Short mmCIF file of C-alpha atoms and ligand atoms in Angstrom, two decimals:
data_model
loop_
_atom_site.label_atom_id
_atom_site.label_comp_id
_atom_site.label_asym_id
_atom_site.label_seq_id
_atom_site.Cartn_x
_atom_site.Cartn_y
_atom_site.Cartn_z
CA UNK A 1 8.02 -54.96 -41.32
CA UNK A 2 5.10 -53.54 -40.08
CA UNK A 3 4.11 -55.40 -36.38
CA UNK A 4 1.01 -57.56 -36.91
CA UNK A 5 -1.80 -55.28 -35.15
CA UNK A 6 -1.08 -53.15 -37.93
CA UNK A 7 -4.29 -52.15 -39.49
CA UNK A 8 -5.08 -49.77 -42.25
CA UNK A 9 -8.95 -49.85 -41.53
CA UNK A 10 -8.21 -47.68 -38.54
CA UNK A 11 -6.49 -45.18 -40.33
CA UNK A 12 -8.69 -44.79 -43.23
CA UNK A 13 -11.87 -44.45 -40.98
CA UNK A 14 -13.57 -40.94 -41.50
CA UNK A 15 -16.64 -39.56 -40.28
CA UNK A 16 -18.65 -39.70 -43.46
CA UNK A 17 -21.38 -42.06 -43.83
CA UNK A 18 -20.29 -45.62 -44.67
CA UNK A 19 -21.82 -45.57 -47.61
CA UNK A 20 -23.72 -42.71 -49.64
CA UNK A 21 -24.84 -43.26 -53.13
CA UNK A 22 -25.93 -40.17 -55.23
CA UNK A 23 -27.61 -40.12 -58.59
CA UNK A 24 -26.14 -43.28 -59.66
CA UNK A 25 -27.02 -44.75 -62.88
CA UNK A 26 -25.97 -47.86 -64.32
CA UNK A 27 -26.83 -48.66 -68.44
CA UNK A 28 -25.84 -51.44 -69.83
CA UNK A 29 -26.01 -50.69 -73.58
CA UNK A 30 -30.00 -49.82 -74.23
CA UNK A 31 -30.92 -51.29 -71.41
CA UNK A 32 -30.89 -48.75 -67.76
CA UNK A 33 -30.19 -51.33 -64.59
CA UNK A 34 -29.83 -48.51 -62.28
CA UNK A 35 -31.71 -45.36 -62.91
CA UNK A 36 -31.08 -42.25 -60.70
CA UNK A 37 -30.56 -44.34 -56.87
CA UNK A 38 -29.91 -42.38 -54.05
CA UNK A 39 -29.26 -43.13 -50.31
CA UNK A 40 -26.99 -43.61 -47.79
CA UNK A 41 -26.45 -46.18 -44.86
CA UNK A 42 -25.58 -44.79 -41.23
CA UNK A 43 -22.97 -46.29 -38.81
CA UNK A 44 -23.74 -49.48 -37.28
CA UNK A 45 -27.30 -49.84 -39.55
CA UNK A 46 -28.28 -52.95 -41.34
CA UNK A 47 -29.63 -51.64 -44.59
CA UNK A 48 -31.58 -54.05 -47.16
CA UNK A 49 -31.85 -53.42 -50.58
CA UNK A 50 -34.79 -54.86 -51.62
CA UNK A 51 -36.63 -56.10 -55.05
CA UNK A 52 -37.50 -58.88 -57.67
CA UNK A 53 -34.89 -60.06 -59.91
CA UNK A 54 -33.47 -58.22 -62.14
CA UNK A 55 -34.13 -54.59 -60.12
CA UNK A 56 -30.46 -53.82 -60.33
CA UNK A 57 -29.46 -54.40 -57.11
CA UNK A 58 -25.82 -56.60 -58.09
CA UNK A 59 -25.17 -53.30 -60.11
CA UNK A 60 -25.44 -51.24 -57.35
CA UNK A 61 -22.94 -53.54 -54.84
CA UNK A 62 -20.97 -54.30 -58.50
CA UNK A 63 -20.41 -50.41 -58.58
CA UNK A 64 -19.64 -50.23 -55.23
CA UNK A 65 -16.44 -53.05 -55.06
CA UNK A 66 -15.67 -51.33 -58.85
CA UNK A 67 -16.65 -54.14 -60.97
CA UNK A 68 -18.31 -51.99 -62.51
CA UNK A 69 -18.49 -48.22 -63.24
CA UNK A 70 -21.18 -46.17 -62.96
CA UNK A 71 -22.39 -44.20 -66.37
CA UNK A 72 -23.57 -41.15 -64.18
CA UNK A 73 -23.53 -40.53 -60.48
CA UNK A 74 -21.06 -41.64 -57.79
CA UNK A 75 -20.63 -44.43 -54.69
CA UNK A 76 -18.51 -43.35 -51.95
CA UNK A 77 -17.26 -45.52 -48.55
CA UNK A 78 -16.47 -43.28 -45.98
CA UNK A 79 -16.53 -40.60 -48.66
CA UNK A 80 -13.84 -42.00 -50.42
CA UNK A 81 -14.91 -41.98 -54.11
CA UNK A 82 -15.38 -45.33 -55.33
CA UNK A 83 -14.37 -44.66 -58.74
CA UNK A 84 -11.53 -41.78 -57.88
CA UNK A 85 -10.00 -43.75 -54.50
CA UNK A 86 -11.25 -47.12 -54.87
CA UNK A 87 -7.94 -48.16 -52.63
CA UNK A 88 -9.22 -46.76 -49.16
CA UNK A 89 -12.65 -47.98 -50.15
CA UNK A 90 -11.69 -51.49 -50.82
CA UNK A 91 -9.78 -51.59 -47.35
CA UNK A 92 -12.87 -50.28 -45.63
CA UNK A 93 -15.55 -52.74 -47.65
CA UNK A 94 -16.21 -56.36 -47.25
CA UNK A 95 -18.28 -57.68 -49.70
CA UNK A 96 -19.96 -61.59 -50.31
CA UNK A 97 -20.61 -61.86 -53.40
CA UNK A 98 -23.92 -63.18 -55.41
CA UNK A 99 -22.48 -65.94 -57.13
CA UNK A 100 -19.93 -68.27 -56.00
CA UNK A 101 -16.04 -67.81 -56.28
CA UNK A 102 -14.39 -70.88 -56.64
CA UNK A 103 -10.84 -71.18 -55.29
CA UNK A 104 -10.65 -74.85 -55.86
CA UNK A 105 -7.14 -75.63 -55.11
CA UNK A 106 -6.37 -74.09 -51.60
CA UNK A 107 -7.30 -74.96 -48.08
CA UNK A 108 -10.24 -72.87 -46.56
CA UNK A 109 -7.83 -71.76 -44.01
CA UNK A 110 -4.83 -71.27 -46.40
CA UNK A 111 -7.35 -68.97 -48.65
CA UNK A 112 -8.60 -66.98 -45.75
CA UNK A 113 -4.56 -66.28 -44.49
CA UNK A 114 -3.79 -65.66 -48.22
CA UNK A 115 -6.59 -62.78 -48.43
CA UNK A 116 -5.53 -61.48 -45.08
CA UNK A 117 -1.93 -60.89 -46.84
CA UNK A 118 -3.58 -59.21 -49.89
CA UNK A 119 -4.90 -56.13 -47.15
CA UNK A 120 -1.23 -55.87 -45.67
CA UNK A 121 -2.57 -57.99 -42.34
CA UNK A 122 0.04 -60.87 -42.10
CA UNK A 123 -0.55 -61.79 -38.56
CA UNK A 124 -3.95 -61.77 -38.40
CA UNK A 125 -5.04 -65.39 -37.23
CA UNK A 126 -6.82 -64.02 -34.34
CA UNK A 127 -9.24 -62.81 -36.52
CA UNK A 128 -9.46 -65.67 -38.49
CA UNK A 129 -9.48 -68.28 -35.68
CA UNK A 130 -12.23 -65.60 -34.47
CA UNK A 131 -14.31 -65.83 -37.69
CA UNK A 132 -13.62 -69.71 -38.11
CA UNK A 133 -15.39 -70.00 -35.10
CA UNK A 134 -18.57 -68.13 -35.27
CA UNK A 135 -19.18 -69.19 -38.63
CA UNK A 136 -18.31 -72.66 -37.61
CA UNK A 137 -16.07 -74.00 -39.71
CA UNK A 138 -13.55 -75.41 -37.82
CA UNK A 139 -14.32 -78.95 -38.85
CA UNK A 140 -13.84 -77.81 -42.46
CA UNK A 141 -10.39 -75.65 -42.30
CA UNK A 142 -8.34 -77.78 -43.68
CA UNK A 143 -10.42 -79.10 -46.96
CA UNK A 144 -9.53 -77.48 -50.20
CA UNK A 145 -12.62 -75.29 -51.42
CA UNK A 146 -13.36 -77.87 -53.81
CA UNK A 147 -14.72 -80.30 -51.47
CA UNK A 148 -16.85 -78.13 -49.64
CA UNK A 149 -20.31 -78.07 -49.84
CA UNK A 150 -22.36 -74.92 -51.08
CA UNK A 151 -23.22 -73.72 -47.65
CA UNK A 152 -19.61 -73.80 -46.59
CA UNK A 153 -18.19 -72.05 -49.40
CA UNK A 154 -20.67 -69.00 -48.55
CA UNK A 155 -20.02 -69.72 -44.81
CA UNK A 156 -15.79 -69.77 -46.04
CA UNK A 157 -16.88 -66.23 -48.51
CA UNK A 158 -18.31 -64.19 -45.31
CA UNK A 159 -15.03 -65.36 -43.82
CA UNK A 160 -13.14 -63.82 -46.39
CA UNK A 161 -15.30 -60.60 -46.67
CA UNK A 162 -14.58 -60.10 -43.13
CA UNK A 163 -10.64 -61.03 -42.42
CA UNK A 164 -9.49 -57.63 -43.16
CA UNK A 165 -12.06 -55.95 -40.27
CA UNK A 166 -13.97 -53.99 -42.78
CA UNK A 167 -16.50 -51.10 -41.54
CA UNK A 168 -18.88 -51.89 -44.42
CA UNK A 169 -20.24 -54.65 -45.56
CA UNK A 170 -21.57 -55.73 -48.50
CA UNK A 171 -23.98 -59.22 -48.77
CA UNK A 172 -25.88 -59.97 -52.37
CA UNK A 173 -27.86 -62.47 -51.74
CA UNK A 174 -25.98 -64.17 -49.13
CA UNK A 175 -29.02 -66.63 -48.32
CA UNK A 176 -30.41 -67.00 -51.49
CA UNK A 177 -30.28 -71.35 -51.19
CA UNK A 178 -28.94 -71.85 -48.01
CA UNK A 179 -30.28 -74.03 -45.27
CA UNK A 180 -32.13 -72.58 -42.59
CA UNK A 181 -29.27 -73.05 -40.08
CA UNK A 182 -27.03 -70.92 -41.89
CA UNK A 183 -29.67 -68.37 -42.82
CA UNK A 184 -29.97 -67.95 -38.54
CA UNK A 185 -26.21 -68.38 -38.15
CA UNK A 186 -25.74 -65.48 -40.49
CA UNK A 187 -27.93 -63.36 -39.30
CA UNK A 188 -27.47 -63.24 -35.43
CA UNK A 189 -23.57 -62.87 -36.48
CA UNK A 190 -24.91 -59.67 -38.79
CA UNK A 191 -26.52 -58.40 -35.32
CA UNK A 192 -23.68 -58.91 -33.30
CA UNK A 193 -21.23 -57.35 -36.01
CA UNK A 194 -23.68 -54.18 -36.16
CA UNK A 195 -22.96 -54.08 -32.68
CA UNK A 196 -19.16 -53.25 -32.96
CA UNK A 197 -20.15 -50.96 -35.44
CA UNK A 198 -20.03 -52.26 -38.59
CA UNK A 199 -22.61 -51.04 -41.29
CA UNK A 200 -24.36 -53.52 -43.78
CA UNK A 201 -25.87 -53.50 -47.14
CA UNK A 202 -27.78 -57.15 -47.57
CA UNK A 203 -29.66 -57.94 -50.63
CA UNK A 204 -32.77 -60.41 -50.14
CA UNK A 205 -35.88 -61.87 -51.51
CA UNK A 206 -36.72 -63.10 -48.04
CA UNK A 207 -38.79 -60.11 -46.99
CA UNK A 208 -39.58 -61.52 -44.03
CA UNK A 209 -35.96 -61.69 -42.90
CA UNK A 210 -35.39 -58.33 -43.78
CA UNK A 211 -38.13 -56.94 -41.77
CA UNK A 212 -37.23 -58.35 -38.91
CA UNK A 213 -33.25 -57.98 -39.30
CA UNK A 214 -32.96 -54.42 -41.33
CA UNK A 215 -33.28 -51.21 -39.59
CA UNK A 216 -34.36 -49.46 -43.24
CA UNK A 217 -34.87 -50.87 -46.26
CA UNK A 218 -35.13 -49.38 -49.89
CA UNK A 219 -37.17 -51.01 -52.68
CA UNK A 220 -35.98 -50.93 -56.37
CA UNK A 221 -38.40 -51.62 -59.17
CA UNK A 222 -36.54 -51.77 -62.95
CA UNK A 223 -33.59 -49.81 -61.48
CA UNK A 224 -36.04 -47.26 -59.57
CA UNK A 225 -36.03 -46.29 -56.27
CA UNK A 226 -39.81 -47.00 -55.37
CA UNK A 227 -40.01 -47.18 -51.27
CA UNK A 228 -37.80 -46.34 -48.61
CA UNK A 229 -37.81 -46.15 -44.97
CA UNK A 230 -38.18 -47.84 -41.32
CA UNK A 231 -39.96 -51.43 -42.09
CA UNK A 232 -42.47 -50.70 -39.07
CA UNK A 233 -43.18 -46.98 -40.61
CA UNK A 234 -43.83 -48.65 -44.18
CA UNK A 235 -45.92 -51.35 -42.84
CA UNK A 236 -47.90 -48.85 -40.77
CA UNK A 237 -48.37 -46.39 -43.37
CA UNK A 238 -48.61 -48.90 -46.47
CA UNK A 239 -50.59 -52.28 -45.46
CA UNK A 240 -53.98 -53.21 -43.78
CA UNK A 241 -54.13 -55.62 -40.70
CA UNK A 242 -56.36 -58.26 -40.60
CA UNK A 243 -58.47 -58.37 -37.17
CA UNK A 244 -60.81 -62.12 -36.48
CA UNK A 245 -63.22 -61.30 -33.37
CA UNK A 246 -63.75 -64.72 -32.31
CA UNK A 247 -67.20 -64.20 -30.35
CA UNK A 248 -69.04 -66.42 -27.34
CA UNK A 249 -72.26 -65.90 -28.74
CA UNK A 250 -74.07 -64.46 -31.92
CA UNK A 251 -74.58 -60.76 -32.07
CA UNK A 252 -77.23 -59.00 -34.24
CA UNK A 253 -75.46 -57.49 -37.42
CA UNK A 254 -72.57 -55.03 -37.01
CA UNK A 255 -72.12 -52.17 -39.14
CA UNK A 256 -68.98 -51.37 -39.59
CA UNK A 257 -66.45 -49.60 -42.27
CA UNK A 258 -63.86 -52.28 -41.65
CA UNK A 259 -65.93 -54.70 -41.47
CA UNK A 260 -65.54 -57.97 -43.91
CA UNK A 261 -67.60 -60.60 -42.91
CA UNK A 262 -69.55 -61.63 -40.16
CA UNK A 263 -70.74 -65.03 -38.61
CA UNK A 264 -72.98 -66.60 -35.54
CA UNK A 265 -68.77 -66.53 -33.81
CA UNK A 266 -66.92 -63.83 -35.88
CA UNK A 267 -66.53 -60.85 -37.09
CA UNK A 268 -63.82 -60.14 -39.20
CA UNK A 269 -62.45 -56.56 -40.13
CA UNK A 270 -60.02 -55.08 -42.14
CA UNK A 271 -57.76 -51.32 -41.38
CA UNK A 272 -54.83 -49.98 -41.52
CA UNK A 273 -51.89 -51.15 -39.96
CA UNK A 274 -51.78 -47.62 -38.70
CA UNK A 275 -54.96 -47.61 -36.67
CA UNK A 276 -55.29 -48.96 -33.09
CA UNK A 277 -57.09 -52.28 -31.62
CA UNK A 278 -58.68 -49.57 -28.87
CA UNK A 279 -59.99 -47.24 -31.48
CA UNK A 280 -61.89 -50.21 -33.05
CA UNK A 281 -62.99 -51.50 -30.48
CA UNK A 282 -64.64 -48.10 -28.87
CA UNK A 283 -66.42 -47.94 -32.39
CA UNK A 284 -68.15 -51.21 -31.85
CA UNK A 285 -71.87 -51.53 -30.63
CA UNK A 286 -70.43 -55.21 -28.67
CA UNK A 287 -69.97 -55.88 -25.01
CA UNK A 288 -66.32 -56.44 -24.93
CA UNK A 289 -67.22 -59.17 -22.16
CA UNK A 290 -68.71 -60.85 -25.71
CA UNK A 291 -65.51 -61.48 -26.91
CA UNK A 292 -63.65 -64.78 -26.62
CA UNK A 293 -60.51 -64.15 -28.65
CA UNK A 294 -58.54 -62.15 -31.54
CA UNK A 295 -56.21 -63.46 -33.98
CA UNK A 296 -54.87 -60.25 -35.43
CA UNK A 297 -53.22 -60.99 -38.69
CA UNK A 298 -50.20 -57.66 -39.22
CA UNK A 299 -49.44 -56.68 -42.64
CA UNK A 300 -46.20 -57.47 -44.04
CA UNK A 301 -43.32 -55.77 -45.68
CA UNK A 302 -44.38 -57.31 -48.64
CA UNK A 303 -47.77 -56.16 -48.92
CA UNK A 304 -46.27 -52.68 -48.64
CA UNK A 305 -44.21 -53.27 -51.83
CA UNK A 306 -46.97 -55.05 -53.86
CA UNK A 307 -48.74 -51.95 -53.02
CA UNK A 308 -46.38 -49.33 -54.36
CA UNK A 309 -45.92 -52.03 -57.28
CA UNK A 310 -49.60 -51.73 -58.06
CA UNK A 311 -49.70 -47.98 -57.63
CA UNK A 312 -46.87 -47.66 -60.04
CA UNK A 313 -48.13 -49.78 -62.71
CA UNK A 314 -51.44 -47.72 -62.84
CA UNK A 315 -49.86 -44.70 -64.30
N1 ADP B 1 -23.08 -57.22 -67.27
C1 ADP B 1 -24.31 -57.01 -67.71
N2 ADP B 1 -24.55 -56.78 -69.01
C2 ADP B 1 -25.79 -56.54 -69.49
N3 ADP B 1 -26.90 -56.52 -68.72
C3 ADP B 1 -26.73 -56.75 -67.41
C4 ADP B 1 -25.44 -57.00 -66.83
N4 ADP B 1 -25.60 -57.18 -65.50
C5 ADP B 1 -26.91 -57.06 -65.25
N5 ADP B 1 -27.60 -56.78 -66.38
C6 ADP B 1 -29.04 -56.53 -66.49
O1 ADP B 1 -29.33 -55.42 -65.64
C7 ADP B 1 -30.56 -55.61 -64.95
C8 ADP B 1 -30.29 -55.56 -63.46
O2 ADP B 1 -29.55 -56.70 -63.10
P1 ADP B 1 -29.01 -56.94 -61.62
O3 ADP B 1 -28.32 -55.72 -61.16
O4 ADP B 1 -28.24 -58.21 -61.64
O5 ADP B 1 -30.38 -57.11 -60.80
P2 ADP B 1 -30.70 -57.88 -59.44
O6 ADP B 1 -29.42 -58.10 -58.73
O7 ADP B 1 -31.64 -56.95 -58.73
O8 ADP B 1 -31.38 -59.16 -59.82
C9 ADP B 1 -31.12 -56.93 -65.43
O9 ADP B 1 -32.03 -56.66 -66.48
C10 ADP B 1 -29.88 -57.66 -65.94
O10 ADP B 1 -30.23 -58.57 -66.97
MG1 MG B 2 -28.61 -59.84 -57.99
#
């Protein structure tokens, strides 16, 4: 028997990227969920794959953990083929599912040491006590999943995506009705897991989450890949931010190309997220000695997708 630090992750680890997709495309009968997706995630990078419902982003992670096969292009995990050596990939992927997977009649902890088995690590309660812990669930180990509440069955399905120490990891949705607690439980343990060099693939409609927890981000629009990139680049180059000059005293009209409205104490301007406070200011005919207060207003992630939305549409 194989001694209980055992652990076929390690051996299966390559130096390809974590995750590369290339030319996938997913149809579904008529209907084209995926159409012509590439990218690929770096080591230790949370990536979010963005976009409304029904964009195709399950098909991508189903493809992925082989629920699904692709009908043209290919997933691979370490740059083992999905679809030709979905073996090593599965020991090298974690993934929490979209929808709920009910395992009614075991323990939490006796369903967390029985998927442990099914990856070959039989001794592995450090790691569970370990993930128990940070996802605090110790008051809840013993209930059968049954009697757990929503939030602790996803709580007890991260658990069981990570037992096995997987290098990638897959979350659809993993917030999508969960208290707030959770939703800042999860994601400080998705920072400190990037920091032992795991990669991530998260699926949201919480932009603002995934701008401030992804370090790229791809948008899909009906199965497209529309946007991808840094969330700071795509705000900067994408959105407007909104500048309020909150002034001491009137000041005779301003003309201005940014400018949006004016009052006896404001001025209000409009520009690209791209262009600097000082360069605005150095364009202005005002004594900056005039000026109470700002309340700068920075465009959002998802401004920059309604905007490539828009674009798209007009064509
Ligand atoms: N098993 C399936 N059979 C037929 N159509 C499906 C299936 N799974 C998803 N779809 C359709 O494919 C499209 C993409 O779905 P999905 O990948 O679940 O998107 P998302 O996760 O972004 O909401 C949707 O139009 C959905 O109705
Ligand atoms: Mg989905």
């Amino acid at each position: 028997m194989l001694a209980g630090r055992y652990n076929p992750v390690r051996l299966l680890l390559t130096m390809d990227a974590p995750l590369k997709i290339e030319n996938l495309t997913k149809d579904y009968g008529h209907l084209r969920a995926v159409d012509d997706v590439s990218f690929d995630i770096k080591e230790g990078e949370i990536f979010g794959l963005l976009g409304p419902n029904g964009a195709g982003k399950t098909s991508i992670i189903s493809i992925i953990t082989t629920l699904e096969e692709p009908t043209s292009g290919s997933a691979s995990v370490f740059g083992y083929d999905v679809a030709k050596q979905p073996k090593e990939a599965k020991y090298l992927t974690g993934c929490v599912p979209q929808e709920l997977v009910h395992h009614g009649f075991f323990s939490l902890e006796e369903v967390l040491a029985i998927h442990s088995g099914y990856y070959g690590r039989w001794n592995n309660q450090e790691r569970i006590e370990y993930l128990i812990e940070k996802l605090d669930l110790k008051r809840h180990r013993k209930k059968r999943v049954k009697e757990l509440s929503g939030g602790m069955k996803r709580r007890l399905l991260i658990a069981k995506a990570l037992v096995h120490e997987p290098k990638l990891l897959l979350l659809d949705e993993p917030t999508a009705g969960v208290d707030i607690e959770l939703r800042a439980t999860l994601w400080d343990f998705c920072r400190e897991l990037q920091k032992t060099g795991v990669s991530i693939l998260l699926t949201t409609h919480y932009l603002e989450e995934a701008e401030a927890l992804c370090d790229r981000v791809l948008f899909l629009d009906h199965g497209k890949l529309k946007l991808l990139g840094e969330p700071k680049q795509l705000i900067n180059e994408l959105t407007e931010r909104e500048v309020v000059m909150i002034l001491k005293d009137p000041v005779p009209p301003v003309q201005h190309p940014h400018l949006i409205s004016q009052t006896d104490h404001q001025l209000i301007f409009r520009f690209a997220s791209s262009k600097s406070m000082g360069d605005l200011i150095a364009e202005l005919p005002l004594d900056i000695r005039g000026i109470q207060d700002f309340i700068i207003r920075e465009g959002k992630l998802e401004h920059a997708f309604e905007r490539i939305i828009c674009k798209s549409h007009e064509y």
